[in-house]
C-alpha cells in the first residue's frame, strides 16, 4: 500500500511539472514589442530662366519651347557701318542672360545643346556662322567683349562644334535667384551670303544639376 502511495505522489509531481511547463510557454508568448520608422523624401526644385533685357529681375522668364514657351527673341544690333541688312563679312552681336531661378535647390552647369535653323534651301543657314561667349553680367556684348574661348561655335548655323561647359557658380535660394551669366552671340556672314533671304536660328541651352 505504501508503494502505491509513493507512485501516486511521483505521478502527481510529474503532472504538476507538466502543467508548470505549459504555463511558462504561454507567458513567454504573450511578451512582444515592435518599433516602426518612417521617412519623408522631398525632391528639390530646378529651373533655368532667361532674359534679353539685361540682368534685371523683372525681365526673366521661362523660354523652354519643349514646355510650350516661346523662344526668347534676340534682336541683333547691326554695327553703325551696316545700313539695313547684313552683307558678306558682316558680324552682328546680341546678349542673352541666364540664371537659376529662385527656389532652385542645387547648383548647375550650362551647356549649349544645339541649334535649329531655317531650311538651308530657302535661307542663309549655310552662310552664317556663330560663336557664343560667356560674359560677366554687366559687360556689353560687342566685338571688344566677344573674345577668348567661346562656349560653342558653328561654321554654319546647323553645325555646332567646340562646346564647353559653363558653371553657374552661385545657385539660387528659396527667395533669391542665382547669379546671372550673360551669353554673347556673334553671328558672321560669309563671303557667299545670298541676297534677300531671311534666316531664323534657335539656340538651345541646357542646365544640369551639379548635386
PDB file of C-alpha atoms in Angstrom:
ATOM      1  CA  UNK A   1       0.000   0.000   0.000  1.00  0.00           C
ATOM      2  CA  UNK A   2       2.905   2.329   0.776  1.00  0.00           C
ATOM      3  CA  UNK A   3       4.412   1.673  -2.643  1.00  0.00           C
ATOM      4  CA  UNK A   4       1.246   2.672  -4.436  1.00  0.00           C
ATOM      5  CA  UNK A   5       1.018   5.851  -2.355  1.00  0.00           C
ATOM      6  CA  UNK A   6       4.575   6.771  -3.335  1.00  0.00           C
ATOM      7  CA  UNK A   7       3.822   6.148  -7.052  1.00  0.00           C
ATOM      8  CA  UNK A   8       0.777   8.356  -6.851  1.00  0.00           C
ATOM      9  CA  UNK A   9       2.879  11.110  -5.297  1.00  0.00           C
ATOM     10  CA  UNK A  10       5.507  10.787  -8.031  1.00  0.00           C
ATOM     11  CA  UNK A  11       2.873  10.909 -10.750  1.00  0.00           C
ATOM     12  CA  UNK A  12       1.311  13.913  -9.093  1.00  0.00           C
ATOM     13  CA  UNK A  13       4.672  15.704  -9.086  1.00  0.00           C
ATOM     14  CA  UNK A  14       5.289  14.865 -12.754  1.00  0.00           C
ATOM     15  CA  UNK A  15       1.820  16.090 -13.678  1.00  0.00           C
ATOM     16  CA  UNK A  16       2.445  19.280 -11.773  1.00  0.00           C
ATOM     17  CA  UNK A  17       5.712  19.728 -13.636  1.00  0.00           C
ATOM     18  CA  UNK A  18       3.997  19.334 -16.968  1.00  0.00           C
ATOM     19  CA  UNK A  19       1.380  21.889 -16.076  1.00  0.00           C
ATOM     20  CA  UNK A  20       4.070  24.294 -14.915  1.00  0.00           C
ATOM     21  CA  UNK A  21       5.931  23.916 -18.210  1.00  0.00           C
ATOM     22  CA  UNK A  22       2.854  24.785 -20.246  1.00  0.00           C
ATOM     23  CA  UNK A  23       2.221  27.809 -18.080  1.00  0.00           C
ATOM     24  CA  UNK A  24       5.733  29.179 -18.723  1.00  0.00           C
ATOM     25  CA  UNK A  25       5.365  28.796 -22.523  1.00  0.00           C
ATOM     26  CA  UNK A  26       2.101  30.739 -22.512  1.00  0.00           C
ATOM     27  CA  UNK A  27       3.633  33.556 -20.501  1.00  0.00           C
ATOM     28  CA  UNK A  28       6.613  33.974 -22.872  1.00  0.00           C
ATOM     29  CA  UNK A  29       4.407  34.042 -25.987  1.00  0.00           C
ATOM     30  CA  UNK A  30       2.474  36.981 -24.591  1.00  0.00           C
ATOM     31  CA  UNK A  31       5.606  39.206 -24.315  1.00  0.00           C
ATOM     32  CA  UNK A  32       6.357  41.031 -27.590  1.00  0.00           C
ATOM     33  CA  UNK A  33       7.014  44.571 -28.769  1.00  0.00           C
ATOM     34  CA  UNK A  34       7.523  46.432 -32.078  1.00  0.00           C
ATOM     35  CA  UNK A  35       9.323  49.551 -33.332  1.00  0.00           C
ATOM     36  CA  UNK A  36       8.459  51.449 -36.553  1.00  0.00           C
ATOM     37  CA  UNK A  37      10.389  54.112 -38.502  1.00  0.00           C
ATOM     38  CA  UNK A  38       9.088  56.413 -41.242  1.00  0.00           C
ATOM     39  CA  UNK A  39      10.841  58.820 -43.617  1.00  0.00           C
ATOM     40  CA  UNK A  40       9.612  61.561 -45.943  1.00  0.00           C
ATOM     41  CA  UNK A  41      11.575  62.230 -49.125  1.00  0.00           C
ATOM     42  CA  UNK A  42      11.055  65.608 -50.798  1.00  0.00           C
ATOM     43  CA  UNK A  43      12.536  66.284 -54.242  1.00  0.00           C
ATOM     44  CA  UNK A  44      14.324  69.573 -54.830  1.00  0.00           C
ATOM     45  CA  UNK A  45      13.370  72.181 -57.428  1.00  0.00           C
ATOM     46  CA  UNK A  46      15.309  73.144 -60.552  1.00  0.00           C
ATOM     47  CA  UNK A  47      14.607  75.889 -63.080  1.00  0.00           C
ATOM     48  CA  UNK A  48      16.702  77.841 -65.591  1.00  0.00           C
ATOM     49  CA  UNK A  49      15.328  81.176 -66.778  1.00  0.00           C
ATOM     50  CA  UNK A  50      16.498  83.760 -69.282  1.00  0.00           C
ATOM     51  CA  UNK A  51      16.309  87.421 -70.226  1.00  0.00           C
ATOM     52  CA  UNK A  52      17.045  89.506 -73.303  1.00  0.00           C
ATOM     53  CA  UNK A  53      16.658  92.795 -71.403  1.00  0.00           C
ATOM     54  CA  UNK A  54      19.727  92.591 -69.227  1.00  0.00           C
ATOM     55  CA  UNK A  55      20.299  91.403 -65.689  1.00  0.00           C
ATOM     56  CA  UNK A  56      17.096  92.924 -64.301  1.00  0.00           C
ATOM     57  CA  UNK A  57      14.970  90.721 -62.042  1.00  0.00           C
ATOM     58  CA  UNK A  58      11.628  91.614 -63.591  1.00  0.00           C
ATOM     59  CA  UNK A  59      12.787  90.721 -67.109  1.00  0.00           C
ATOM     60  CA  UNK A  60      13.400  86.990 -66.536  1.00  0.00           C
ATOM     61  CA  UNK A  61      11.004  84.266 -67.609  1.00  0.00           C
ATOM     62  CA  UNK A  62      10.975  80.699 -68.978  1.00  0.00           C
ATOM     63  CA  UNK A  63      11.677  80.128 -72.683  1.00  0.00           C
ATOM     64  CA  UNK A  64      11.521  76.330 -72.932  1.00  0.00           C
ATOM     65  CA  UNK A  65       9.871  75.537 -76.263  1.00  0.00           C
ATOM     66  CA  UNK A  66       9.552  71.871 -75.200  1.00  0.00           C
ATOM     67  CA  UNK A  67       7.130  73.052 -72.490  1.00  0.00           C
ATOM     68  CA  UNK A  68       5.163  75.261 -74.855  1.00  0.00           C
ATOM     69  CA  UNK A  69       7.007  78.520 -74.128  1.00  0.00           C
ATOM     70  CA  UNK A  70       8.150  80.849 -76.891  1.00  0.00           C
ATOM     71  CA  UNK A  71      11.872  81.112 -77.512  1.00  0.00           C
ATOM     72  CA  UNK A  72      13.465  84.384 -76.444  1.00  0.00           C
ATOM     73  CA  UNK A  73      13.817  86.752 -79.395  1.00  0.00           C
ATOM     74  CA  UNK A  74      17.336  88.086 -79.859  1.00  0.00           C
ATOM     75  CA  UNK A  75      17.375  91.498 -81.545  1.00  0.00           C
ATOM     76  CA  UNK A  76      20.823  91.577 -83.115  1.00  0.00           C
ATOM     77  CA  UNK A  77      22.130  95.109 -83.433  1.00  0.00           C
ATOM     78  CA  UNK A  78      23.801  95.959 -86.715  1.00  0.00           C
ATOM     79  CA  UNK A  79      27.064  97.888 -86.415  1.00  0.00           C
ATOM     80  CA  UNK A  80      26.942 101.566 -87.268  1.00  0.00           C
ATOM     81  CA  UNK A  81      28.590 100.942 -90.620  1.00  0.00           C
ATOM     82  CA  UNK A  82      25.841  98.494 -91.655  1.00  0.00           C
ATOM     83  CA  UNK A  83      22.678 100.014 -93.056  1.00  0.00           C
ATOM     84  CA  UNK A  84      19.515  97.879 -93.169  1.00  0.00           C
ATOM     85  CA  UNK A  85      20.566  94.253 -93.610  1.00  0.00           C
ATOM     86  CA  UNK A  86      23.641  92.066 -93.402  1.00  0.00           C
ATOM     87  CA  UNK A  87      26.177  91.822 -96.191  1.00  0.00           C
ATOM     88  CA  UNK A  88      29.038  89.340 -96.762  1.00  0.00           C
ATOM     89  CA  UNK A  89      31.621  89.616 -93.986  1.00  0.00           C
ATOM     90  CA  UNK A  90      29.365  91.477 -91.512  1.00  0.00           C
ATOM     91  CA  UNK A  91      29.290  90.447 -87.841  1.00  0.00           C
ATOM     92  CA  UNK A  92      26.348  91.158 -85.507  1.00  0.00           C
ATOM     93  CA  UNK A  93      26.168  90.768 -81.716  1.00  0.00           C
ATOM     94  CA  UNK A  94      23.470  90.224 -79.096  1.00  0.00           C
ATOM     95  CA  UNK A  95      23.396  89.222 -75.417  1.00  0.00           C
ATOM     96  CA  UNK A  96      21.184  86.708 -73.617  1.00  0.00           C
ATOM     97  CA  UNK A  97      21.216  86.323 -69.819  1.00  0.00           C
ATOM     98  CA  UNK A  98      20.544  83.041 -67.992  1.00  0.00           C
ATOM     99  CA  UNK A  99      20.354  82.229 -64.292  1.00  0.00           C
ATOM    100  CA  UNK A 100      18.942  79.684 -61.850  1.00  0.00           C
ATOM    101  CA  UNK A 101      15.500  80.748 -60.699  1.00  0.00           C
ATOM    102  CA  UNK A 102      14.629  81.397 -57.049  1.00  0.00           C
ATOM    103  CA  UNK A 103      13.688  78.152 -55.342  1.00  0.00           C
ATOM    104  CA  UNK A 104      16.278  76.103 -57.252  1.00  0.00           C
ATOM    105  CA  UNK A 105      17.963  73.867 -54.712  1.00  0.00           C
ATOM    106  CA  UNK A 106      21.207  72.891 -56.495  1.00  0.00           C
ATOM    107  CA  UNK A 107      23.991  74.450 -58.489  1.00  0.00           C
ATOM    108  CA  UNK A 108      24.270  73.724 -62.202  1.00  0.00           C
ATOM    109  CA  UNK A 109      26.481  73.575 -65.268  1.00  0.00           C
ATOM    110  CA  UNK A 110      25.295  75.161 -68.509  1.00  0.00           C
ATOM    111  CA  UNK A 111      25.974  73.783 -71.969  1.00  0.00           C
ATOM    112  CA  UNK A 112      24.903  74.820 -75.472  1.00  0.00           C
ATOM    113  CA  UNK A 113      22.777  71.873 -76.574  1.00  0.00           C
ATOM    114  CA  UNK A 114      22.441  72.684 -80.289  1.00  0.00           C
ATOM    115  CA  UNK A 115      20.822  74.902 -82.880  1.00  0.00           C
ATOM    116  CA  UNK A 116      17.871  74.616 -85.228  1.00  0.00           C
ATOM    117  CA  UNK A 117      17.504  76.955 -88.183  1.00  0.00           C
ATOM    118  CA  UNK A 118      15.593  77.683 -91.343  1.00  0.00           C
ATOM    119  CA  UNK A 119      15.933  75.098 -94.131  1.00  0.00           C
ATOM    120  CA  UNK A 120      19.206  75.711 -95.954  1.00  0.00           C
ATOM    121  CA  UNK A 121      17.447  75.549 -99.310  1.00  0.00           C
ATOM    122  CA  UNK A 122      15.405  78.675 -98.533  1.00  0.00           C
ATOM    123  CA  UNK A 123      17.751  80.609 -96.228  1.00  0.00           C
ATOM    124  CA  UNK A 124      21.344  81.547 -95.468  1.00  0.00           C
ATOM    125  CA  UNK A 125      21.756  78.798 -92.877  1.00  0.00           C
ATOM    126  CA  UNK A 126      24.882  77.559 -94.671  1.00  0.00           C
ATOM    127  CA  UNK A 127      26.324  81.068 -94.981  1.00  0.00           C
ATOM    128  CA  UNK A 128      26.060  82.244 -91.358  1.00  0.00           C
ATOM    129  CA  UNK A 129      28.476  81.087 -88.670  1.00  0.00           C
ATOM    130  CA  UNK A 130      28.453  81.900 -84.966  1.00  0.00           C
ATOM    131  CA  UNK A 131      30.348  81.920 -81.698  1.00  0.00           C
ATOM    132  CA  UNK A 132      28.887  82.221 -78.187  1.00  0.00           C
ATOM    133  CA  UNK A 133      30.856  83.681 -75.290  1.00  0.00           C
ATOM    134  CA  UNK A 134      30.130  83.743 -71.545  1.00  0.00           C
ATOM    135  CA  UNK A 135      30.491  87.291 -70.215  1.00  0.00           C
ATOM    136  CA  UNK A 136      30.176  88.967 -66.853  1.00  0.00           C
ATOM    137  CA  UNK A 137      26.616  90.202 -66.117  1.00  0.00           C
ATOM    138  CA  UNK A 138      27.490  93.875 -66.538  1.00  0.00           C
ATOM    139  CA  UNK A 139      29.510  93.547 -69.754  1.00  0.00           C
ATOM    140  CA  UNK A 140      28.327  94.801 -73.130  1.00  0.00           C
ATOM    141  CA  UNK A 141      28.090  92.211 -75.871  1.00  0.00           C
ATOM    142  CA  UNK A 142      30.200  93.550 -78.740  1.00  0.00           C
ATOM    143  CA  UNK A 143      33.404  92.914 -80.665  1.00  0.00           C
ATOM    144  CA  UNK A 144      35.541  94.011 -77.709  1.00  0.00           C
ATOM    145  CA  UNK A 145      33.947  91.587 -75.238  1.00  0.00           C
ATOM    146  CA  UNK A 146      33.384  88.609 -77.571  1.00  0.00           C
ATOM    147  CA  UNK A 147      36.916  87.303 -77.130  1.00  0.00           C
ATOM    148  CA  UNK A 148      38.622  84.325 -75.545  1.00  0.00           C
ATOM    149  CA  UNK A 149      37.319  80.769 -75.746  1.00  0.00           C
ATOM    150  CA  UNK A 150      33.678  80.528 -76.839  1.00  0.00           C
ATOM    151  CA  UNK A 151      31.350  78.034 -75.161  1.00  0.00           C
ATOM    152  CA  UNK A 152      30.059  76.970 -78.581  1.00  0.00           C
ATOM    153  CA  UNK A 153      30.803  77.656 -82.231  1.00  0.00           C
ATOM    154  CA  UNK A 154      29.319  76.771 -85.580  1.00  0.00           C
ATOM    155  CA  UNK A 155      30.858  77.158 -89.011  1.00  0.00           C
ATOM    156  CA  UNK A 156      27.225  77.270 -90.125  1.00  0.00           C
ATOM    157  CA  UNK A 157      24.006  77.600 -88.148  1.00  0.00           C
ATOM    158  CA  UNK A 158      23.369  73.844 -88.255  1.00  0.00           C
ATOM    159  CA  UNK A 159      26.907  72.654 -87.488  1.00  0.00           C
ATOM    160  CA  UNK A 160      27.623  73.301 -83.809  1.00  0.00           C
ATOM    161  CA  UNK A 161      31.070  72.379 -82.522  1.00  0.00           C
ATOM    162  CA  UNK A 162      33.563  73.343 -79.843  1.00  0.00           C
ATOM    163  CA  UNK A 163      31.121  73.036 -76.941  1.00  0.00           C
ATOM    164  CA  UNK A 164      32.404  73.700 -73.433  1.00  0.00           C
ATOM    165  CA  UNK A 165      30.591  73.689 -70.104  1.00  0.00           C
ATOM    166  CA  UNK A 166      29.912  76.930 -68.257  1.00  0.00           C
ATOM    167  CA  UNK A 167      29.404  76.693 -64.484  1.00  0.00           C
ATOM    168  CA  UNK A 168      26.510  78.632 -62.996  1.00  0.00           C
ATOM    169  CA  UNK A 169      28.621  79.137 -59.907  1.00  0.00           C
ATOM    170  CA  UNK A 170      26.108  80.566 -57.491  1.00  0.00           C
ATOM    171  CA  UNK A 171      22.915  78.645 -57.003  1.00  0.00           C
ATOM    172  CA  UNK A 172      19.640  80.205 -56.032  1.00  0.00           C
ATOM    173  CA  UNK A 173      17.938  80.202 -52.633  1.00  0.00           C
ATOM    174  CA  UNK A 174      14.290  79.871 -51.698  1.00  0.00           C
ATOM    175  CA  UNK A 175      13.783  83.621 -52.162  1.00  0.00           C
ATOM    176  CA  UNK A 176      16.586  84.797 -54.464  1.00  0.00           C
ATOM    177  CA  UNK A 177      17.715  83.846 -57.963  1.00  0.00           C
ATOM    178  CA  UNK A 178      21.275  82.772 -58.722  1.00  0.00           C
ATOM    179  CA  UNK A 179      23.922  84.997 -60.271  1.00  0.00           C
ATOM    180  CA  UNK A 180      23.266  85.591 -63.965  1.00  0.00           C
ATOM    181  CA  UNK A 181      25.624  84.646 -66.781  1.00  0.00           C
ATOM    182  CA  UNK A 182      25.476  86.713 -69.960  1.00  0.00           C
ATOM    183  CA  UNK A 183      25.846  84.807 -73.220  1.00  0.00           C
ATOM    184  CA  UNK A 184      27.145  86.919 -76.084  1.00  0.00           C
ATOM    185  CA  UNK A 185      26.225  85.759 -79.604  1.00  0.00           C
ATOM    186  CA  UNK A 186      28.431  86.791 -82.514  1.00  0.00           C
ATOM    187  CA  UNK A 187      26.976  85.847 -85.920  1.00  0.00           C
ATOM    188  CA  UNK A 188      29.118  86.238 -89.038  1.00  0.00           C
ATOM    189  CA  UNK A 189      28.020  86.289 -92.678  1.00  0.00           C
ATOM    190  CA  UNK A 190      30.396  84.515 -95.045  1.00  0.00           C
ATOM    191  CA  UNK A 191      31.533  85.762 -98.415  1.00  0.00           C
ATOM    192  CA  UNK A 192      28.815  83.847-100.285  1.00  0.00           C
ATOM    193  CA  UNK A 193      25.812  85.225 -98.330  1.00  0.00           C
ATOM    194  CA  UNK A 194      22.806  85.125-100.655  1.00  0.00           C
ATOM    195  CA  UNK A 195      20.738  88.237-101.221  1.00  0.00           C
ATOM    196  CA  UNK A 196      17.199  88.732 -99.955  1.00  0.00           C
ATOM    197  CA  UNK A 197      16.895  85.628 -97.733  1.00  0.00           C
ATOM    198  CA  UNK A 198      15.669  85.793 -94.116  1.00  0.00           C
ATOM    199  CA  UNK A 199      17.155  83.187 -91.782  1.00  0.00           C
ATOM    200  CA  UNK A 200      15.885  82.191 -88.333  1.00  0.00           C
ATOM    201  CA  UNK A 201      18.025  80.301 -85.814  1.00  0.00           C
ATOM    202  CA  UNK A 202      17.067  78.986 -82.376  1.00  0.00           C
ATOM    203  CA  UNK A 203      19.768  78.039 -79.879  1.00  0.00           C
ATOM    204  CA  UNK A 204      19.111  75.607 -77.032  1.00  0.00           C
ATOM    205  CA  UNK A 205      20.899  75.718 -73.679  1.00  0.00           C
ATOM    206  CA  UNK A 206      20.689  73.008 -71.051  1.00  0.00           C
ATOM    207  CA  UNK A 207      21.461  73.407 -67.348  1.00  0.00           C
ATOM    208  CA  UNK A 208      22.364  70.220 -65.468  1.00  0.00           C
ATOM    209  CA  UNK A 209      22.353  69.911 -61.689  1.00  0.00           C
ATOM    210  CA  UNK A 210      25.772  69.528 -60.094  1.00  0.00           C
ATOM    211  CA  UNK A 211      24.481  67.949 -56.839  1.00  0.00           C
TER     212      UNK A 211
END
